[in-house]
mmCIF file of C-alpha atoms in Angstrom:
data_model
loop_
_atom_site.group_PDB
_atom_site.id
_atom_site.type_symbol
_atom_site.label_atom_id
_atom_site.label_comp_id
_atom_site.label_asym_id
_atom_site.label_seq_id
_atom_site.Cartn_x
_atom_site.Cartn_y
_atom_site.Cartn_z
ATOM 1 C CA ALA A 5 74.335 255.517 148.841
ATOM 2 C CA GLN A 6 74.630 257.078 152.204
ATOM 3 C CA SER A 7 73.691 260.417 153.434
ATOM 4 C CA VAL A 8 74.295 262.445 156.699
ATOM 5 C CA THR A 9 72.171 265.086 158.170
ATOM 6 C CA GLN A 10 73.342 267.404 161.077
ATOM 7 C CA LEU A 11 70.244 268.722 162.487
ATOM 8 C CA ASP A 12 71.629 272.134 163.738
ATOM 9 C CA SER A 13 73.643 274.602 161.569
ATOM 10 C CA GLN A 14 74.608 276.549 164.423
ATOM 11 C CA VAL A 15 74.751 275.847 168.171
ATOM 12 C CA PRO A 16 75.549 278.680 170.625
ATOM 13 C CA VAL A 17 76.521 277.658 174.106
ATOM 14 C CA PHE A 18 78.125 279.295 177.216
ATOM 15 C CA GLU A 19 81.479 278.269 178.347
ATOM 16 C CA GLU A 20 81.225 275.181 180.819
ATOM 17 C CA ALA A 21 77.973 274.323 179.617
ATOM 18 C CA PRO A 22 77.150 270.800 178.151
ATOM 19 C CA VAL A 23 76.650 270.535 174.496
ATOM 20 C CA GLU A 24 75.031 267.936 171.954
ATOM 21 C CA LEU A 25 75.651 268.225 168.229
ATOM 22 C CA ARG A 26 73.197 266.084 166.443
ATOM 23 C CA CYS A 27 73.943 263.682 163.464
ATOM 24 C CA ASN A 28 71.821 261.182 161.736
ATOM 25 C CA TYR A 29 72.721 259.101 158.758
ATOM 26 C CA SER A 30 71.213 256.809 156.179
ATOM 27 C CA SER A 31 72.585 253.732 154.489
ATOM 28 C CA SER A 32 71.691 250.439 153.230
ATOM 29 C CA VAL A 33 74.920 248.815 154.638
ATOM 30 C CA SER A 34 76.974 248.781 157.673
ATOM 31 C CA VAL A 35 78.641 252.159 158.159
ATOM 32 C CA TYR A 36 81.553 253.628 159.996
ATOM 33 C CA LEU A 37 81.033 256.924 161.567
ATOM 34 C CA PHE A 38 83.266 259.931 162.295
ATOM 35 C CA TRP A 39 83.381 263.337 163.832
ATOM 36 C CA TYR A 40 85.720 265.995 162.557
ATOM 37 C CA VAL A 41 86.454 269.508 163.733
ATOM 38 C CA GLN A 42 87.637 272.373 161.398
ATOM 39 C CA TYR A 43 88.937 275.616 162.676
ATOM 40 C CA PRO A 44 88.854 278.678 160.283
ATOM 41 C CA ASN A 45 90.965 278.175 157.108
ATOM 42 C CA GLN A 46 92.346 274.896 158.284
ATOM 43 C CA GLY A 47 91.810 271.248 157.288
ATOM 44 C CA LEU A 48 89.806 268.641 159.389
ATOM 45 C CA GLN A 49 90.914 267.001 162.495
ATOM 46 C CA LEU A 50 89.362 263.733 163.579
ATOM 47 C CA LEU A 51 87.715 264.059 166.938
ATOM 48 C CA LEU A 52 86.623 260.371 167.170
ATOM 49 C CA LYS A 53 85.342 257.434 165.031
ATOM 50 C CA TYR A 54 83.079 254.497 165.403
ATOM 51 C CA LEU A 55 84.133 251.397 163.353
ATOM 52 C CA SER A 56 82.679 248.548 165.544
ATOM 53 C CA GLY A 57 82.511 247.340 169.373
ATOM 54 C CA SER A 58 81.188 249.596 172.065
ATOM 55 C CA THR A 59 78.689 252.111 170.873
ATOM 56 C CA LEU A 60 79.928 254.990 173.057
ATOM 57 C CA VAL A 61 83.170 256.309 171.596
ATOM 58 C CA LYS A 62 85.472 258.708 173.439
ATOM 59 C CA GLY A 63 87.626 261.076 171.499
ATOM 60 C CA ILE A 64 90.098 263.882 171.933
ATOM 61 C CA ASN A 65 89.276 267.204 173.823
ATOM 62 C CA GLY A 66 86.779 265.513 176.055
ATOM 63 C CA PHE A 67 84.226 264.713 173.224
ATOM 64 C CA GLU A 68 82.207 261.504 173.166
ATOM 65 C CA ALA A 69 79.665 260.116 170.825
ATOM 66 C CA GLU A 70 77.102 257.405 170.825
ATOM 67 C CA PHE A 71 76.321 255.055 167.952
ATOM 68 C CA ASN A 72 72.483 254.257 168.019
ATOM 69 C CA LYS A 73 71.699 251.834 165.208
ATOM 70 C CA SER A 74 67.978 251.776 165.751
ATOM 71 C CA GLN A 75 67.821 255.509 165.571
ATOM 72 C CA THR A 76 70.606 255.968 163.010
ATOM 73 C CA SER A 77 72.168 258.588 165.115
ATOM 74 C CA PHE A 78 75.650 259.412 166.180
ATOM 75 C CA HIS A 79 75.462 262.515 168.248
ATOM 76 C CA LEU A 80 78.362 264.192 169.654
ATOM 77 C CA ARG A 81 78.551 265.325 173.348
ATOM 78 C CA LYS A 82 80.711 267.285 175.566
ATOM 79 C CA PRO A 83 79.957 267.824 179.220
ATOM 80 C CA SER A 84 81.703 271.088 179.576
ATOM 81 C CA VAL A 85 82.768 273.200 176.682
ATOM 82 C CA HIS A 86 85.524 275.689 176.480
ATOM 83 C CA ILE A 87 86.090 278.774 174.407
ATOM 84 C CA SER A 88 88.696 276.850 172.343
ATOM 85 C CA ASP A 89 86.079 274.518 171.509
ATOM 86 C CA THR A 90 84.460 277.178 169.044
ATOM 87 C CA ALA A 91 84.819 275.617 165.611
ATOM 88 C CA GLU A 92 82.726 273.876 162.954
ATOM 89 C CA TYR A 93 81.929 270.312 163.416
ATOM 90 C CA PHE A 94 81.375 267.776 160.528
ATOM 91 C CA CYS A 95 79.777 264.299 161.097
ATOM 92 C CA ALA A 96 80.789 261.842 158.289
ATOM 93 C CA VAL A 97 79.960 258.324 157.318
ATOM 94 C CA SER A 98 81.911 255.724 155.298
ATOM 95 C CA ALA A 99 79.947 252.734 154.032
ATOM 96 C CA GLY A 100 80.343 249.599 152.221
ATOM 97 C CA GLY A 101 79.330 248.561 148.638
ATOM 98 C CA THR A 102 80.148 250.758 145.816
ATOM 99 C CA SER A 103 80.933 253.724 148.150
ATOM 100 C CA TYR A 104 83.353 251.615 150.284
ATOM 101 C CA GLY A 105 86.066 253.974 151.977
ATOM 102 C CA LYS A 106 84.490 257.108 150.751
ATOM 103 C CA LEU A 107 83.384 259.728 153.165
ATOM 104 C CA THR A 108 80.257 261.419 153.024
ATOM 105 C CA PHE A 109 79.767 264.592 155.023
ATOM 106 C CA GLY A 110 77.086 266.284 156.841
ATOM 107 C CA GLN A 111 76.315 270.011 156.403
ATOM 108 C CA GLY A 112 78.458 270.863 159.464
ATOM 109 C CA THR A 113 77.573 272.610 162.670
ATOM 110 C CA ILE A 114 79.076 275.613 163.830
ATOM 111 C CA LEU A 115 79.529 275.548 167.556
ATOM 112 C CA THR A 116 80.095 279.045 169.260
ATOM 113 C CA VAL A 117 81.166 278.942 172.879
ATOM 114 C CA HIS A 118 80.331 282.254 174.711
ATOM 115 C CA PRO A 119 82.165 283.494 177.865
ATOM 116 C CA GLY B 17 102.080 260.177 162.827
ATOM 117 C CA ALA B 18 99.846 260.393 159.817
ATOM 118 C CA VAL B 19 100.710 263.770 158.581
ATOM 119 C CA VAL B 20 99.263 265.140 155.346
ATOM 120 C CA SER B 21 100.634 268.407 153.845
ATOM 121 C CA GLN B 22 99.378 270.644 151.173
ATOM 122 C CA HIS B 23 101.217 273.192 149.208
ATOM 123 C CA PRO B 24 100.634 276.019 148.574
ATOM 124 C CA SER B 25 98.372 276.899 151.579
ATOM 125 C CA TRP B 26 96.750 279.700 149.464
ATOM 126 C CA VAL B 27 97.086 280.799 145.851
ATOM 127 C CA ILE B 28 95.639 283.766 143.812
ATOM 128 C CA CYS B 29 95.764 283.509 140.056
ATOM 129 C CA LYS B 30 94.382 285.215 136.900
ATOM 130 C CA SER B 31 91.415 283.888 135.144
ATOM 131 C CA GLY B 32 92.592 281.259 132.364
ATOM 132 C CA THR B 33 95.789 280.182 134.041
ATOM 133 C CA SER B 34 96.295 276.760 135.552
ATOM 134 C CA VAL B 35 97.147 276.151 139.121
ATOM 135 C CA LYS B 36 98.822 273.066 140.681
ATOM 136 C CA ILE B 37 98.195 271.904 144.265
ATOM 137 C CA GLU B 38 100.280 269.194 145.880
ATOM 138 C CA CYS B 39 99.250 266.838 148.594
ATOM 139 C CA ARG B 40 101.859 264.779 150.384
ATOM 140 C CA SER B 41 101.821 262.069 153.048
ATOM 141 C CA LEU B 42 104.706 262.879 155.033
ATOM 142 C CA ASP B 43 105.183 259.833 157.362
ATOM 143 C CA PHE B 44 103.142 256.944 155.672
ATOM 144 C CA GLN B 45 102.515 255.676 152.162
ATOM 145 C CA ALA B 46 99.175 256.710 150.889
ATOM 146 C CA THR B 47 97.650 254.131 148.699
ATOM 147 C CA THR B 48 94.684 256.337 148.154
ATOM 148 C CA MET B 49 94.177 260.094 148.228
ATOM 149 C CA PHE B 50 90.967 262.052 148.024
ATOM 150 C CA TRP B 51 90.357 265.624 146.807
ATOM 151 C CA TYR B 52 87.555 267.686 148.287
ATOM 152 C CA ARG B 53 86.458 271.172 147.574
ATOM 153 C CA GLN B 54 84.650 273.155 150.174
ATOM 154 C CA PHE B 55 82.791 276.375 149.264
ATOM 155 C CA PRO B 56 82.451 279.231 151.889
ATOM 156 C CA LYS B 57 79.924 277.931 154.656
ATOM 157 C CA GLN B 58 79.312 274.709 153.045
ATOM 158 C CA SER B 59 80.324 271.145 153.601
ATOM 159 C CA LEU B 60 83.127 269.200 151.943
ATOM 160 C CA MET B 61 82.339 267.653 148.547
ATOM 161 C CA LEU B 62 84.374 264.824 147.284
ATOM 162 C CA MET B 63 85.798 265.566 143.769
ATOM 163 C CA ALA B 64 87.803 262.537 142.976
ATOM 164 C CA THR B 65 89.550 259.484 144.459
ATOM 165 C CA SER B 66 92.976 258.536 143.262
ATOM 166 C CA ASN B 67 94.787 255.429 143.771
ATOM 167 C CA GLU B 68 98.751 255.406 143.326
ATOM 168 C CA GLY B 69 99.532 254.369 139.688
ATOM 169 C CA SER B 70 96.018 254.368 138.447
ATOM 170 C CA LYS B 71 93.780 256.981 136.795
ATOM 171 C CA ALA B 72 91.566 258.983 139.218
ATOM 172 C CA THR B 73 87.892 258.124 139.682
ATOM 173 C CA TYR B 74 85.810 261.327 139.578
ATOM 174 C CA GLU B 75 82.375 262.017 141.178
ATOM 175 C CA GLN B 76 79.479 262.837 139.092
ATOM 176 C CA GLY B 77 79.522 266.397 137.891
ATOM 177 C CA VAL B 78 83.173 267.022 138.286
ATOM 178 C CA GLU B 79 85.048 267.671 134.970
ATOM 179 C CA LYS B 80 87.996 265.531 134.884
ATOM 180 C CA ASP B 81 89.592 267.569 131.927
ATOM 181 C CA LYS B 82 89.333 270.680 134.174
ATOM 182 C CA PHE B 83 90.605 269.058 137.353
ATOM 183 C CA LEU B 84 93.656 266.925 136.522
ATOM 184 C CA ILE B 85 94.639 264.452 139.217
ATOM 185 C CA ASN B 86 98.035 262.682 139.239
ATOM 186 C CA HIS B 87 99.051 260.265 141.850
ATOM 187 C CA ALA B 88 102.374 259.145 140.558
ATOM 188 C CA SER B 89 103.964 257.941 143.945
ATOM 189 C CA LEU B 90 102.733 256.741 147.265
ATOM 190 C CA THR B 91 103.437 260.133 148.943
ATOM 191 C CA LEU B 92 102.333 262.612 146.378
ATOM 192 C CA SER B 93 99.142 263.439 144.538
ATOM 193 C CA THR B 94 98.668 266.674 142.494
ATOM 194 C CA LEU B 95 95.423 268.491 141.461
ATOM 195 C CA THR B 96 95.811 270.820 138.711
ATOM 196 C CA VAL B 97 92.837 273.300 138.002
ATOM 197 C CA THR B 98 93.151 273.988 134.357
ATOM 198 C CA SER B 99 91.972 277.359 132.855
ATOM 199 C CA ALA B 100 90.890 278.487 136.215
ATOM 200 C CA HIS B 101 87.742 280.781 136.331
ATOM 201 C CA PRO B 102 86.464 282.841 139.311
ATOM 202 C CA GLU B 103 83.866 280.094 139.984
ATOM 203 C CA ASP B 104 86.765 277.706 140.563
ATOM 204 C CA SER B 105 87.638 279.737 143.635
ATOM 205 C CA SER B 106 87.207 277.477 146.694
ATOM 206 C CA PHE B 107 89.126 275.716 149.548
ATOM 207 C CA TYR B 108 90.543 272.593 148.272
ATOM 208 C CA ILE B 109 91.396 269.869 150.690
ATOM 209 C CA CYS B 110 93.057 266.496 150.239
ATOM 210 C CA SER B 111 93.109 263.466 152.351
ATOM 211 C CA ALA B 112 95.064 260.190 152.332
ATOM 212 C CA ARG B 113 94.708 256.779 153.398
ATOM 213 C CA ASP B 114 97.137 253.868 153.750
ATOM 214 C CA ALA B 115 96.575 250.211 153.145
ATOM 215 C CA SER B 116 96.287 249.523 156.934
ATOM 216 C CA SER B 117 93.808 251.967 157.786
ATOM 217 C CA TYR B 118 91.161 251.482 155.045
ATOM 218 C CA ASN B 119 88.305 253.321 157.004
ATOM 219 C CA GLU B 120 90.253 256.270 158.233
ATOM 220 C CA GLN B 121 91.274 259.444 156.115
ATOM 221 C CA PHE B 122 94.047 261.814 157.129
ATOM 222 C CA PHE B 123 93.374 265.359 155.951
ATOM 223 C CA GLY B 124 95.610 268.061 154.840
ATOM 224 C CA PRO B 125 95.562 271.634 156.009
ATOM 225 C CA GLY B 126 93.693 272.835 152.655
ATOM 226 C CA THR B 127 94.574 275.227 149.898
ATOM 227 C CA ARG B 128 92.685 278.441 149.263
ATOM 228 C CA LEU B 129 92.377 279.129 145.625
ATOM 229 C CA THR B 130 91.104 282.608 144.489
ATOM 230 C CA VAL B 131 90.800 283.163 140.855
ATOM 231 C CA LEU B 132 90.461 286.886 139.764
#
């Protein structure tokens, strides 16, 4: 079984500042990693994903994440945030074995961008 | 592409009634659909996985007789909350996956269920 831990439940930041949202996972098999964003009362939108290849993944809206296998991390970063980035962000993992194809989500990180 | 819709977007019902939520893949064939529930300020919890034409596989702790899932076609899955009670009030989100994107799920906008 796999699990995901998002280390920060809330991250406040000022507009145009950089931000990092942390995500660690555990799994006994190879994993695929995802970051989703959720705006209030809406579904999830995929920001980016790591399936294989380059460990630095670029996504939409200027976000990027780096897969670090040795540290079992997949932190999300953005060099300069906007007010419109205020939302909740979920890290998720999909693994092999009996859980193949199923997504396990972290607890979510609420990003609040202040003017 | 890869659009998933849900209907209704919100529903209020009386305790003891049943509610049906539809999940549709609009521009692809969804061989697998997933149903999640999300309580306020919490993460998504997988309820069940349904493959077209097969019985749904429920996660541990999810009552299959209470949450009836039907996936009769490649573009439609339904979740029926039977004899709903206030504790079933939640945000229900579906996702869909086609045969070519095994590792990616496309999410619907969610359905807010309030049971009075």
